[in-house]
Short mmCIF file of C-alpha atoms in Angstrom, two decimals:
data_model
loop_
_atom_site.label_atom_id
_atom_site.label_comp_id
_atom_site.label_asym_id
_atom_site.label_seq_id
_atom_site.Cartn_x
_atom_site.Cartn_y
_atom_site.Cartn_z
CA MET A 1 0.10 -0.25 -0.13
CA GLY A 2 1.23 3.67 -0.80
CA ASP A 3 1.75 5.96 1.87
CA ILE A 4 -0.79 7.51 4.19
CA GLU A 5 -1.65 10.96 5.55
CA PRO A 6 -4.03 11.88 8.24
CA ALA A 7 -7.94 12.30 6.77
CA THR A 8 -9.19 15.42 7.56
CA ASP A 9 -13.18 15.41 8.55
CA GLN A 10 -15.29 13.88 5.92
CA ASP A 11 -18.16 16.73 4.53
CA SER A 12 -20.91 16.18 6.32
CA ALA A 13 -23.15 18.13 3.94
CA THR A 14 -21.99 15.65 0.80
CA GLU A 15 -24.61 14.39 -0.93
CA PRO A 16 -25.46 10.84 -1.48
CA ASP A 17 -25.90 11.27 -5.12
CA ALA A 18 -23.35 13.97 -6.12
CA ASP A 19 -20.57 13.54 -8.62
CA ARG A 20 -17.57 12.33 -7.94
CA PHE A 21 -14.05 12.19 -9.58
CA LEU A 22 -10.58 10.71 -9.63
CA ASN A 23 -7.69 13.59 -8.52
CA LEU A 24 -4.14 13.20 -9.56
CA SER A 25 -1.42 14.96 -9.34
CA VAL A 26 2.53 14.85 -9.13
CA VAL A 27 4.27 15.47 -5.89
CA TRP A 28 7.23 16.30 -4.40
CA PRO A 29 8.22 13.45 -2.04
CA LEU A 30 9.21 15.36 1.63
CA SER A 31 7.07 18.30 0.71
CA ARG A 32 3.85 16.52 -1.01
CA GLN A 33 3.47 19.82 -2.41
CA THR A 34 2.49 19.54 -6.15
CA VAL A 35 4.57 19.35 -8.82
CA PRO A 36 3.52 22.21 -11.57
CA ALA A 37 2.28 21.05 -14.34
CA ASP A 38 4.08 22.52 -16.46
CA ARG A 39 7.56 21.70 -15.02
CA VAL A 40 9.88 19.37 -16.05
CA LEU A 41 10.72 16.38 -14.30
CA ALA A 42 14.54 15.62 -13.66
CA ALA A 43 16.13 12.67 -14.93
CA GLY A 44 16.47 9.74 -12.41
CA ARG A 45 14.58 11.69 -9.43
CA THR A 46 12.08 9.99 -7.29
CA TYR A 47 8.62 11.53 -7.15
CA GLU A 48 4.69 10.57 -6.01
CA LEU A 49 1.49 10.20 -7.61
CA ARG A 50 -0.96 11.70 -5.09
CA VAL A 51 -4.55 9.44 -6.00
CA ASP A 52 -7.80 10.40 -4.28
CA ILE A 53 -11.59 9.91 -5.42
CA GLY A 54 -14.35 12.60 -4.23
CA ARG A 55 -14.84 16.50 -5.51
CA LEU A 56 -12.95 17.84 -8.57
CA ALA A 57 -9.84 18.70 -6.62
CA ASP A 58 -8.53 22.53 -8.37
CA GLN A 59 -5.06 20.91 -8.97
CA SER A 60 -5.73 17.87 -10.07
CA LEU A 61 -3.91 16.90 -13.90
CA LEU A 62 -7.59 15.48 -14.72
CA ALA A 63 -9.56 18.72 -13.36
CA ARG A 64 -9.68 19.94 -17.47
CA GLN A 65 -11.94 17.05 -18.52
CA ALA A 66 -13.24 15.39 -15.50
CA ARG A 67 -15.24 12.49 -15.72
CA PRO A 68 -17.51 11.04 -13.07
CA PHE A 69 -16.47 7.88 -11.24
CA PRO A 70 -18.88 5.66 -11.92
CA ASP A 71 -18.73 4.69 -8.32
CA GLY A 72 -22.96 3.79 -8.92
CA MET A 73 -22.26 0.30 -9.89
CA LEU A 74 -20.66 -0.45 -6.62
CA GLY A 75 -22.33 -2.75 -4.13
CA HIS A 76 -21.24 -0.87 -0.77
CA THR A 77 -20.84 -4.38 0.56
CA ASP A 78 -17.69 -3.50 2.42
CA ASP A 79 -17.14 -2.76 5.99
CA GLY A 80 -20.69 -4.00 6.65
CA GLY A 81 -21.96 -2.11 3.82
CA ARG A 82 -20.60 1.46 4.49
CA GLY A 83 -18.58 1.34 1.20
CA ASP A 84 -15.95 -0.48 -1.31
CA TRP A 85 -12.93 -1.41 -1.59
CA LEU A 86 -11.05 -0.19 -4.67
CA GLU A 87 -7.68 -1.18 -6.32
CA ILE A 88 -5.18 0.95 -8.09
CA THR A 89 -2.07 -0.34 -10.17
CA VAL A 90 0.00 1.81 -11.93
CA LEU A 91 2.00 0.60 -14.79
CA SER A 92 4.73 2.04 -17.46
CA ASP A 93 7.37 0.93 -19.48
CA ASP A 94 9.26 4.52 -18.87
CA PHE A 95 8.87 5.15 -15.16
CA ASP A 96 10.30 3.15 -12.86
CA LEU A 97 7.14 2.42 -10.55
CA PRO A 98 6.27 -1.14 -8.01
CA ALA A 99 4.87 -3.64 -9.19
CA ALA A 100 1.87 -3.43 -6.67
CA ARG A 101 -1.64 -3.17 -6.65
CA HIS A 102 -2.85 -0.54 -4.12
CA SER A 103 -5.83 -0.01 -1.86
CA VAL A 104 -8.70 2.97 -1.40
CA PHE A 105 -11.85 2.51 0.51
CA LEU A 106 -14.74 4.14 -0.88
CA PRO A 107 -17.26 5.37 1.27
CA ARG A 108 -20.61 5.37 0.03
CA THR A 109 -20.56 8.99 0.52
CA GLY A 110 -17.42 11.73 0.73
CA PRO A 111 -13.69 11.14 0.22
CA SER A 112 -11.93 7.92 -0.45
CA TRP A 113 -9.52 7.62 2.10
CA VAL A 114 -6.58 4.55 2.63
CA CYS A 115 -5.67 3.44 5.73
CA PRO A 116 -3.71 -0.08 7.45
CA CYS A 117 -6.98 -2.08 7.25
CA PRO A 118 -6.62 -5.52 5.25
CA PRO A 119 -8.99 -4.80 1.78
CA ARG A 120 -11.24 -7.95 3.29
CA GLU A 121 -14.69 -8.17 1.72
CA HIS A 122 -17.41 -7.77 4.06
CA ALA A 123 -15.09 -7.03 6.82
CA PRO A 124 -15.37 -4.44 9.20
CA HIS A 125 -13.26 -1.52 9.41
CA THR A 126 -10.75 -1.91 12.64
CA CYS A 127 -9.02 2.07 12.21
CA GLU A 128 -10.04 4.64 14.10
CA PRO A 129 -9.95 8.25 11.60
CA VAL A 130 -7.22 9.66 13.05
CA HIS A 131 -5.35 6.36 11.44
CA ARG A 132 -6.42 7.38 7.73
CA GLY A 133 -5.01 8.91 4.89
CA GLU A 134 -7.03 11.16 2.60
CA HIS A 135 -4.62 10.58 -0.34
CA LEU A 136 -2.69 7.40 -1.79
CA TYR A 137 0.56 8.40 -2.11
CA ILE A 138 2.85 6.08 -5.41
CA PRO A 139 6.35 6.82 -5.45
CA PHE A 140 7.67 6.38 -9.25
CA THR A 141 11.32 6.98 -10.19
CA ALA A 142 11.92 9.58 -13.77
CA PRO A 143 13.50 7.76 -16.59
CA ASP A 144 17.46 8.31 -16.82
CA GLU A 145 16.96 9.37 -20.23
CA PRO A 146 15.61 12.56 -21.05
CA GLY A 147 12.18 12.66 -23.49
CA PRO A 148 8.42 11.96 -23.26
CA ALA A 149 7.68 9.50 -20.56
CA ARG A 150 4.24 8.30 -20.02
CA LEU A 151 2.03 6.09 -16.92
CA ARG A 152 -1.20 4.09 -16.73
CA LEU A 153 -2.66 4.49 -13.95
CA LEU A 154 -6.17 1.77 -13.49
CA VAL A 155 -8.47 1.46 -10.82
CA SER A 156 -10.87 -1.49 -10.52
CA TYR A 157 -13.36 -3.08 -8.31
CA ARG A 158 -12.67 -6.95 -7.65
CA GLY A 159 -11.06 -7.29 -11.00
CA ASN A 160 -13.58 -4.87 -13.06
CA GLN A 161 -11.89 -2.13 -14.31
CA LEU A 162 -13.83 1.13 -13.30
CA GLN A 163 -11.31 3.32 -14.86
CA SER A 164 -8.07 4.36 -16.29
CA VAL A 165 -5.71 7.23 -17.29
CA SER A 166 -3.06 8.02 -19.41
CA LEU A 167 -0.60 10.34 -18.14
CA THR A 168 2.51 12.04 -20.32
CA ALA A 169 5.14 13.68 -18.84
CA CYS A 170 8.57 15.68 -19.88
CA VAL A 171 11.74 14.23 -18.28
CA GLY A 172 14.79 16.32 -19.05
CA ALA A 173 18.30 16.76 -17.34
CA HIS A 174 16.96 18.93 -14.87
CA GLU A 175 14.07 20.51 -13.47
CA SER A 176 13.20 23.55 -15.24
CA PRO A 177 9.90 25.82 -16.31
CA ASP A 178 8.95 24.61 -19.79
CA GLY A 179 7.48 20.94 -19.28
CA ASP A 180 4.40 20.12 -19.89
CA THR A 181 2.58 16.87 -17.77
CA THR A 182 -1.02 15.97 -18.83
CA ALA A 183 -3.62 13.45 -17.88
CA SER A 184 -6.65 12.46 -19.72
CA VAL A 185 -9.36 9.77 -18.48
CA ASP A 186 -9.50 7.26 -21.36
CA TYR A 187 -12.06 5.13 -19.93
CA THR A 188 -15.05 4.22 -18.05
CA LEU A 189 -17.22 1.45 -17.51
CA THR A 190 -20.48 2.71 -18.69
CA ALA A 191 -22.88 3.87 -16.79
CA GLY A 192 -25.79 1.55 -15.62
CA TYR A 193 -23.38 -1.96 -17.02
CA ALA A 194 -24.58 -3.53 -14.27
CA GLN A 195 -24.03 -3.81 -10.57
CA LEU A 196 -20.58 -5.23 -10.10
CA ALA A 197 -21.56 -6.81 -6.61
CA ALA A 198 -23.50 -8.93 -8.51
CA LEU A 199 -20.95 -10.38 -10.93
CA PRO A 200 -18.06 -12.97 -9.95
CA ALA A 201 -14.49 -11.44 -9.70
CA ARG A 202 -12.67 -10.98 -12.77
CA THR A 203 -9.75 -13.52 -12.80
CA ALA A 204 -8.10 -11.11 -15.52
CA ALA A 205 -8.38 -7.39 -16.82
CA VAL A 206 -7.05 -6.02 -20.13
CA ARG A 207 -6.56 -2.83 -20.80
CA VAL A 208 -6.07 -1.68 -24.45
CA GLY A 209 -4.64 1.84 -25.27
CA ARG A 210 -3.70 3.70 -28.24
CA PRO A 211 -1.07 6.53 -26.51
CA VAL A 212 0.79 7.81 -30.03
CA GLY A 213 2.15 6.73 -33.01
CA GLY A 214 -0.45 4.23 -34.15
CA THR A 215 0.20 1.60 -31.78
CA MET A 216 -1.41 -0.21 -28.90
CA THR A 217 -0.56 -1.12 -25.71
CA ILE A 218 -1.86 -3.70 -23.81
CA ASP A 219 -1.41 -4.90 -19.50
CA VAL A 220 -2.68 -7.39 -18.23
CA LEU A 221 -3.32 -7.69 -14.59
CA ALA A 222 -4.21 -10.30 -12.55
CA GLN A 223 -6.18 -10.45 -9.25
CA ASP A 224 -2.36 -10.14 -7.45
CA GLY A 225 -0.78 -7.51 -9.59
CA PRO A 226 0.53 -6.64 -12.95
CA VAL A 227 1.48 -9.98 -15.30
CA SER A 228 2.53 -8.10 -18.29
CA SER A 229 2.61 -4.85 -20.60
CA PHE A 230 2.65 -5.54 -24.98
CA TRP A 231 2.84 -3.05 -27.50
CA LEU A 232 1.78 -3.95 -30.62
CA THR A 233 2.05 -1.57 -34.36
CA GLU A 234 -1.93 -1.00 -36.01
CA HIS A 235 0.18 -2.55 -38.86
CA GLN A 236 0.96 -5.88 -36.91
CA VAL A 237 -3.14 -5.55 -35.64
CA ARG A 238 -4.42 -5.26 -38.79
CA GLY A 239 -2.31 -7.25 -40.68
CA ALA A 240 -2.82 -10.64 -38.39
CA LEU A 241 -6.63 -9.58 -38.82
CA GLN A 242 -6.98 -9.79 -41.67
CA ARG A 243 -5.02 -13.53 -42.23
CA VAL A 244 -7.45 -14.39 -39.92
CA ARG A 245 -10.91 -13.14 -42.23
CA ASP A 246 -8.83 -14.40 -45.30
CA VAL A 247 -9.03 -18.16 -42.99
CA LEU A 248 -12.93 -17.70 -41.89
CA PHE A 249 -13.62 -16.94 -45.00
CA GLY A 250 -12.04 -20.36 -46.31
CA LEU A 251 -13.43 -22.54 -43.95
CA HIS A 252 -17.43 -21.00 -45.36
CA VAL A 253 -17.02 -20.57 -49.03
CA VAL A 254 -14.38 -21.79 -52.44
CA HIS A 255 -14.33 -19.05 -54.93
CA HIS A 256 -12.92 -20.10 -57.90
CA GLU A 257 -11.36 -18.15 -60.34
CA ASP A 258 -14.09 -17.31 -63.08
CA ASP A 259 -16.08 -15.45 -59.68
CA SER A 260 -18.30 -18.29 -58.52
CA LEU A 261 -18.60 -18.97 -54.96
CA GLU A 262 -19.38 -22.70 -53.55
CA ASN A 263 -21.04 -23.23 -50.26
CA LEU A 264 -18.80 -25.51 -48.29
CA ILE A 265 -21.47 -26.07 -45.20
CA ASP A 266 -24.88 -28.27 -45.00
CA GLU A 267 -28.28 -27.44 -44.96
CA ASN A 268 -27.64 -28.04 -41.05
CA ASN A 269 -24.99 -25.12 -41.45
CA ALA A 270 -22.44 -27.48 -40.44
CA LYS A 271 -19.80 -30.25 -41.40
CA THR A 272 -18.87 -33.47 -40.83
CA PRO A 273 -16.85 -33.88 -37.76
CA ASP A 274 -13.32 -34.65 -39.99
CA ALA A 275 -14.19 -31.67 -41.83
CA ALA A 276 -14.73 -29.28 -38.46
CA HIS A 277 -11.45 -30.80 -37.08
CA ASP A 278 -9.25 -29.78 -40.22
CA ASP A 279 -11.32 -26.46 -39.29
CA LEU A 280 -10.22 -25.83 -36.00
CA ALA A 281 -6.88 -26.75 -36.56
CA LYS A 282 -6.80 -23.84 -39.22
CA LEU A 283 -7.88 -21.60 -36.64
CA ALA A 284 -5.36 -23.25 -33.83
CA HIS A 285 -2.67 -22.46 -36.37
CA GLN A 286 -3.95 -18.78 -36.26
CA GLY A 287 -4.52 -18.45 -33.06
CA ALA A 288 -1.15 -19.67 -32.09
CA GLU A 289 0.70 -17.04 -34.49
CA LEU A 290 -1.78 -14.13 -32.49
CA PHE A 291 -0.53 -15.33 -29.24
CA LEU A 292 3.50 -15.16 -30.69
CA LEU A 293 2.47 -11.71 -32.28
CA LEU A 294 1.10 -10.38 -28.22
CA ALA A 295 3.39 -12.09 -26.18
CA ARG A 296 6.96 -12.25 -28.36
CA SER A 297 9.22 -13.68 -25.37
CA ARG A 298 8.68 -16.70 -23.41
CA PRO A 299 8.73 -15.32 -20.56
CA GLU A 300 5.56 -13.48 -21.49
CA ARG A 301 3.90 -16.35 -22.94
CA GLU A 302 4.68 -18.23 -19.95
CA ALA A 303 3.49 -15.54 -17.33
CA LEU A 304 -0.40 -15.67 -19.09
CA ARG A 305 -0.33 -19.09 -18.83
CA ARG A 306 0.27 -19.35 -15.25
CA VAL A 307 -2.39 -16.76 -14.47
CA LEU A 308 -4.84 -18.34 -17.24
CA ARG A 309 -4.34 -21.80 -17.27
CA ALA A 310 -7.66 -22.65 -15.58
CA PRO A 311 -10.78 -21.23 -16.59
CA ALA A 312 -11.55 -17.58 -16.18
CA ALA A 313 -12.87 -14.79 -16.22
CA ILE A 314 -11.99 -11.74 -18.48
CA GLN A 315 -12.70 -8.23 -19.13
CA VAL A 316 -10.95 -6.62 -21.67
CA CYS A 317 -11.52 -2.53 -21.45
CA GLN A 318 -10.67 -0.64 -24.51
CA GLN A 319 -9.77 3.12 -24.65
CA GLU A 320 -11.98 5.13 -26.17
CA LEU A 321 -12.24 6.10 -29.87
CA GLY A 322 -10.00 3.14 -30.59
CA ASN A 323 -11.18 1.28 -33.83
CA ILE A 324 -9.08 -1.87 -33.74
CA THR A 325 -10.27 -4.96 -32.18
CA PHE A 326 -8.92 -7.45 -31.06
CA PRO A 327 -9.46 -11.33 -31.41
CA TRP A 328 -9.35 -12.71 -28.21
CA SER A 329 -11.48 -16.01 -28.20
CA LEU A 330 -8.85 -16.72 -30.87
CA LEU A 331 -5.99 -16.83 -28.82
CA TYR A 332 -4.40 -20.18 -28.72
CA ASP A 333 -1.77 -20.95 -25.80
CA ILE A 334 -1.08 -24.20 -26.60
CA PRO A 335 2.39 -24.66 -28.41
CA LEU A 336 2.36 -25.55 -32.08
CA ASP A 337 5.73 -25.32 -33.85
CA ASN A 338 4.31 -26.30 -37.11
CA GLN A 339 1.91 -25.36 -39.94
CA GLY A 340 1.13 -29.01 -40.51
CA ASP A 341 -0.84 -32.20 -38.80
CA LEU A 342 -1.71 -31.64 -35.03
CA GLU A 343 -2.54 -34.51 -32.89
CA ARG A 344 -6.01 -34.51 -31.46
CA CYS A 345 -6.89 -34.32 -28.21
CA ALA A 346 -9.69 -36.99 -27.79
CA ALA A 347 -10.29 -36.10 -23.74
CA GLY A 348 -11.02 -31.74 -24.83
CA TRP A 349 -13.81 -33.14 -28.08
CA ALA A 350 -14.95 -35.98 -26.39
CA GLU A 351 -15.79 -33.23 -23.45
CA VAL A 352 -16.87 -30.31 -25.85
CA HIS A 353 -19.34 -33.15 -26.96
CA ARG A 354 -20.41 -34.56 -23.33
CA ASP A 355 -21.27 -31.11 -21.94
CA ASP A 356 -21.62 -27.76 -24.20
CA THR A 357 -20.75 -25.63 -21.45
CA ALA A 358 -17.78 -27.18 -20.15
CA ARG A 359 -14.83 -25.02 -20.00
CA SER A 360 -11.60 -27.53 -19.41
CA CYS A 361 -10.05 -30.49 -21.11
CA PRO A 362 -9.76 -33.23 -18.03
CA GLU A 363 -6.59 -34.06 -19.57
CA GLU A 364 -5.09 -30.91 -19.88
CA SER A 365 -2.26 -31.85 -18.30
CA ARG A 366 -1.16 -34.45 -21.04
CA HIS A 367 -1.45 -31.94 -24.12
CA GLY A 368 2.33 -31.41 -25.79
CA LEU A 369 3.38 -29.49 -28.15
CA ASN A 370 1.37 -29.73 -31.15
CA THR A 371 -1.77 -30.46 -29.28
CA LEU A 372 -4.98 -29.87 -30.82
CA CYS A 373 -7.77 -29.44 -28.29
CA PRO A 374 -10.50 -27.28 -28.54
CA PHE A 375 -9.95 -25.81 -25.24
CA GLY A 376 -6.98 -24.23 -26.21
CA PHE A 377 -8.64 -21.21 -27.50
CA TRP A 378 -9.15 -18.67 -25.05
CA GLY A 379 -13.14 -18.65 -26.42
CA TYR A 380 -13.45 -21.91 -25.44
CA ARG A 381 -11.80 -21.79 -21.82
CA HIS A 382 -12.49 -18.22 -20.69
CA PHE A 383 -15.63 -15.82 -20.74
CA ILE A 384 -13.93 -13.02 -22.27
CA GLU A 385 -16.07 -9.41 -21.45
CA GLN A 386 -15.52 -6.48 -23.16
CA PRO A 387 -17.98 -3.76 -21.37
CA PRO A 388 -18.19 -0.90 -23.46
CA SER A 389 -16.84 2.96 -22.13
CA ALA A 390 -19.54 5.70 -23.13
CA PRO A 391 -20.00 9.66 -22.13
CA PRO A 392 -21.88 9.95 -18.85
CA GLY A 393 -25.54 10.63 -20.04
CA ARG A 394 -25.40 7.35 -22.32
CA ARG A 395 -26.58 3.45 -20.53
CA LEU A 396 -26.00 0.31 -21.82
CA ARG A 397 -27.91 -2.26 -19.58
CA LEU A 398 -26.19 -5.66 -19.14
CA TRP A 399 -29.32 -7.39 -19.11
CA ALA A 400 -32.68 -6.70 -21.37
CA GLY A 401 -35.90 -6.20 -20.82
CA ARG A 402 -37.72 -5.99 -17.30
CA ASP A 403 -37.22 -8.22 -13.97
CA GLY A 404 -39.73 -10.93 -14.33
CA GLU A 405 -40.41 -11.55 -17.92
CA ALA A 406 -39.19 -14.45 -20.46
CA PRO A 407 -36.71 -12.98 -22.94
CA ALA A 408 -38.66 -12.30 -26.32
CA LEU A 409 -36.41 -12.55 -29.87
CA THR A 410 -37.72 -9.96 -32.46
CA VAL A 411 -35.54 -11.05 -36.15
CA ALA A 412 -35.71 -9.12 -39.12
CA ARG A 413 -35.54 -11.24 -41.85
CA SER A 414 -33.58 -10.19 -45.47
CA LEU A 415 -35.86 -11.32 -48.26
CA ALA A 416 -32.25 -12.00 -50.55
CA ILE A 417 -31.75 -14.93 -48.16
CA ASP A 418 -31.77 -18.84 -48.36
CA GLN A 419 -35.01 -19.66 -47.22
CA LYS A 420 -34.19 -23.02 -46.18
CA LEU A 421 -31.34 -22.42 -44.29
CA MET A 422 -33.28 -19.18 -42.52
CA ASP A 423 -35.65 -21.55 -41.55
CA ASN A 424 -33.50 -24.13 -40.12
CA HIS A 425 -31.95 -20.87 -37.80
CA LEU A 426 -35.02 -19.85 -36.78
CA THR A 427 -36.09 -22.84 -35.36
CA VAL A 428 -33.02 -23.19 -33.56
CA LEU A 429 -33.88 -19.82 -32.27
CA ARG A 430 -37.24 -20.82 -31.21
CA GLY A 431 -35.76 -23.40 -28.81
CA HIS A 432 -33.95 -21.40 -27.08
CA PHE A 433 -37.09 -18.67 -26.49
CA LEU A 434 -39.25 -21.10 -25.54
CA HIS A 435 -41.33 -18.82 -23.17
CA GLY A 436 -41.08 -15.18 -25.10
CA GLY A 437 -41.12 -16.70 -28.16
CA VAL A 438 -39.28 -15.63 -31.51
CA HIS A 439 -41.15 -12.82 -33.43
CA ASP A 440 -40.36 -13.19 -37.36
CA CYS A 441 -40.58 -9.83 -39.39
CA ASN A 442 -40.17 -9.58 -43.42
CA ARG A 443 -41.71 -6.52 -43.39
CA SER A 444 -40.15 -3.53 -42.04
CA ASP A 445 -43.34 -1.92 -40.31
CA THR A 446 -44.07 -5.05 -38.92
CA LEU A 447 -40.29 -5.06 -37.62
CA ARG A 448 -40.92 -1.54 -36.10
CA LYS A 449 -44.35 -2.44 -34.93
CA ALA A 450 -42.80 -5.44 -33.02
CA LEU A 451 -40.13 -3.88 -31.44
CA ILE A 452 -42.26 -0.83 -29.92
CA ASP A 453 -45.08 -3.09 -28.96
CA ALA A 454 -42.92 -5.71 -27.61
CA THR A 455 -44.39 -6.76 -23.83
CA GLY A 456 -41.58 -9.37 -23.09
CA ALA A 457 -38.01 -8.49 -22.40
CA ALA A 458 -36.93 -8.07 -26.01
CA SER A 459 -34.22 -8.32 -28.21
CA THR A 460 -33.54 -7.36 -30.93
CA SER A 461 -31.79 -9.20 -34.09
CA MET A 462 -30.67 -8.73 -37.45
CA ALA A 463 -29.74 -12.11 -39.23
CA THR A 464 -28.35 -13.27 -42.13
CA GLY A 465 -27.95 -16.49 -44.30
CA ALA A 466 -27.68 -16.00 -47.87
CA ALA A 467 -26.56 -18.70 -50.59
CA PRO A 468 -23.32 -17.88 -52.16
CA THR A 469 -23.51 -15.80 -54.78
CA PRO A 470 -20.50 -13.84 -56.89
CA TRP A 471 -19.31 -11.18 -55.02
CA PRO A 472 -16.19 -8.40 -56.91
CA SER A 473 -14.25 -9.27 -53.82
CA PRO A 474 -13.60 -11.63 -50.78
CA PRO A 475 -16.00 -10.05 -47.97
CA ALA A 476 -15.53 -10.77 -44.73
CA PRO A 477 -17.46 -14.11 -43.64
CA PRO A 478 -20.53 -14.34 -42.34
CA CYS A 479 -19.62 -15.38 -38.79
CA TRP A 480 -16.96 -11.93 -38.69
CA ARG A 481 -18.85 -9.04 -38.35
CA SER A 482 -18.75 -5.57 -36.49
CA VAL A 483 -21.51 -4.42 -34.23
CA ARG A 484 -21.48 -1.37 -32.74
CA GLU A 485 -21.87 -1.03 -29.93
CA ASN A 486 -22.64 3.07 -28.40
CA GLY A 487 -20.43 3.93 -31.55
CA SER A 488 -17.81 2.27 -31.03
CA PRO A 489 -17.02 -0.71 -33.43
CA ARG A 490 -16.30 -4.12 -31.71
CA GLY A 491 -15.86 -6.95 -33.75
CA ILE A 492 -16.65 -10.73 -33.25
CA SER A 493 -15.32 -13.90 -34.48
CA PRO A 494 -15.00 -17.85 -33.60
CA PRO A 495 -14.67 -20.14 -31.56
CA GLY A 496 -16.70 -19.09 -28.48
CA ARG A 497 -20.06 -20.23 -27.48
CA THR A 498 -23.01 -18.11 -26.86
CA PRO A 499 -25.18 -18.88 -23.79
CA HIS A 500 -28.94 -18.63 -24.07
CA PRO A 501 -31.31 -17.85 -21.61
CA GLY A 502 -32.22 -21.48 -20.18
CA GLY A 503 -28.44 -21.84 -19.56
CA ARG A 504 -27.62 -23.56 -22.45
CA ALA A 505 -24.98 -22.48 -25.03
CA THR A 506 -24.57 -23.13 -28.50
CA ARG A 507 -20.92 -23.60 -29.98
CA TRP A 508 -19.69 -22.64 -32.79
CA PRO A 509 -18.31 -24.15 -35.41
CA PRO A 510 -18.55 -22.01 -39.06
CA SER A 511 -21.84 -21.33 -40.09
CA SER A 512 -23.52 -19.72 -42.75
CA SER A 513 -26.29 -17.40 -40.76
CA SER A 514 -24.77 -15.17 -37.73
CA THR A 515 -27.37 -13.56 -35.28
CA ALA A 516 -26.31 -10.61 -33.66
CA ALA A 517 -28.25 -8.66 -30.54
CA THR A 518 -28.40 -5.18 -28.68
CA PRO A 519 -28.92 -5.15 -26.14
CA SER A 520 -28.00 -8.36 -25.47
CA THR A 521 -29.81 -10.88 -23.52
CA PRO A 522 -27.83 -12.79 -21.08
CA THR A 523 -24.42 -13.04 -23.73
CA ARG A 524 -21.39 -13.67 -24.13
CA PRO A 525 -20.31 -13.11 -27.99
CA PRO A 526 -18.06 -15.24 -29.09
CA GLY A 527 -15.04 -12.24 -29.73
#
């Protein structure tokens, strides 16, 4: 835990619903006076970050573009219902920082504090008010080389990321008054997304940022602290995505020289078991390349495997304005060293057929080099969530509809589709929405009426299942598409499964029909 200072008395006039803000400043360690934003930091010198949550401070680096802290989603289950323990993590490739998570307590009203109490869920505080500090202080050392230096600060609750900040400072040989230290909030969990206390703690959190120059920073945090940070260029990511799209397209259709397309999917939107194995092997090679792209060194890969070997819940939070989505569910972390045949894991395939909600292979310890097992894919083994970040005033609910009502599905059917494929698809959907039903609409006016007049917990869906027809150039296959949520594009890709209201899940293999729902019923998209 960072150093603490005595806390001031809490303002008893604080309103329960008043906005609170994350405040961030750079201070000198001994005086703990604020370092002006226009001051160059001295190379090799130690400073401190001063962090708190409460009323917006004039000296905060976030004052000019403040975002309310999303405390409305906290469960208030700690300290006998008086507030919540939050975790703060700071990461940097430039500054020297302690690799630790720091705890602060946020009461129901008033500012946060730090104290000597261990951050245990539901446990009451044993400290007295005079033992508490108003601010959290985290020491950091400026790099030895002059130039811009950056760090990222993340605030989370039981592994769920709530808000993240990017800070950039100028470093010189000596302190001088011509610097420019700036900070900005680049991610805030959408208000109204969920009551986080009702969700399980997240095993790992992934933060995707876009600092400068078309690069992506990917920070992976575990419950006990940071795991690793990765850097990818936009060119690398776009190239990897294009290769994945090409493979996915080839699993669905054959594009002949005369521009005709041959459908490889049968009338039940499926393939033979042997063909499905071959398809998954092709995707495993792509997933293994993505894993190597993300974690280039052996220690990085071993760290990821150590933290995420068992089935986990992973929260991926992407910086606002990011327009590239990494296909996390396609990552394959069983080592492969060739592009040839892979040895099938019979136990893994049997487990998939035995239980379509299974998340681990019973013989995982026997996986050797070049093993093909469904649970080598992150999309089979983990629950991967990508909650959006949205400006204040825009809300996205985790659950569609109203409590106590059966989920219903409204489907907009295109008139230019293969009717048999679509009928088969709707038959499957009706099996998952037995109580609320599926409303099949093939006219815009009936669709509009169904969406307006729906009495159940309704979801909207657009299904496409056209038989292949010649296209001027190979498009992305139907199972890879972009869904916009609150204005931010999010890619969806196999392999994975989509839980249905009845608790069952449908597995991918490649299908010539696809369903997108927003807002969703309890849904975990494949990507």
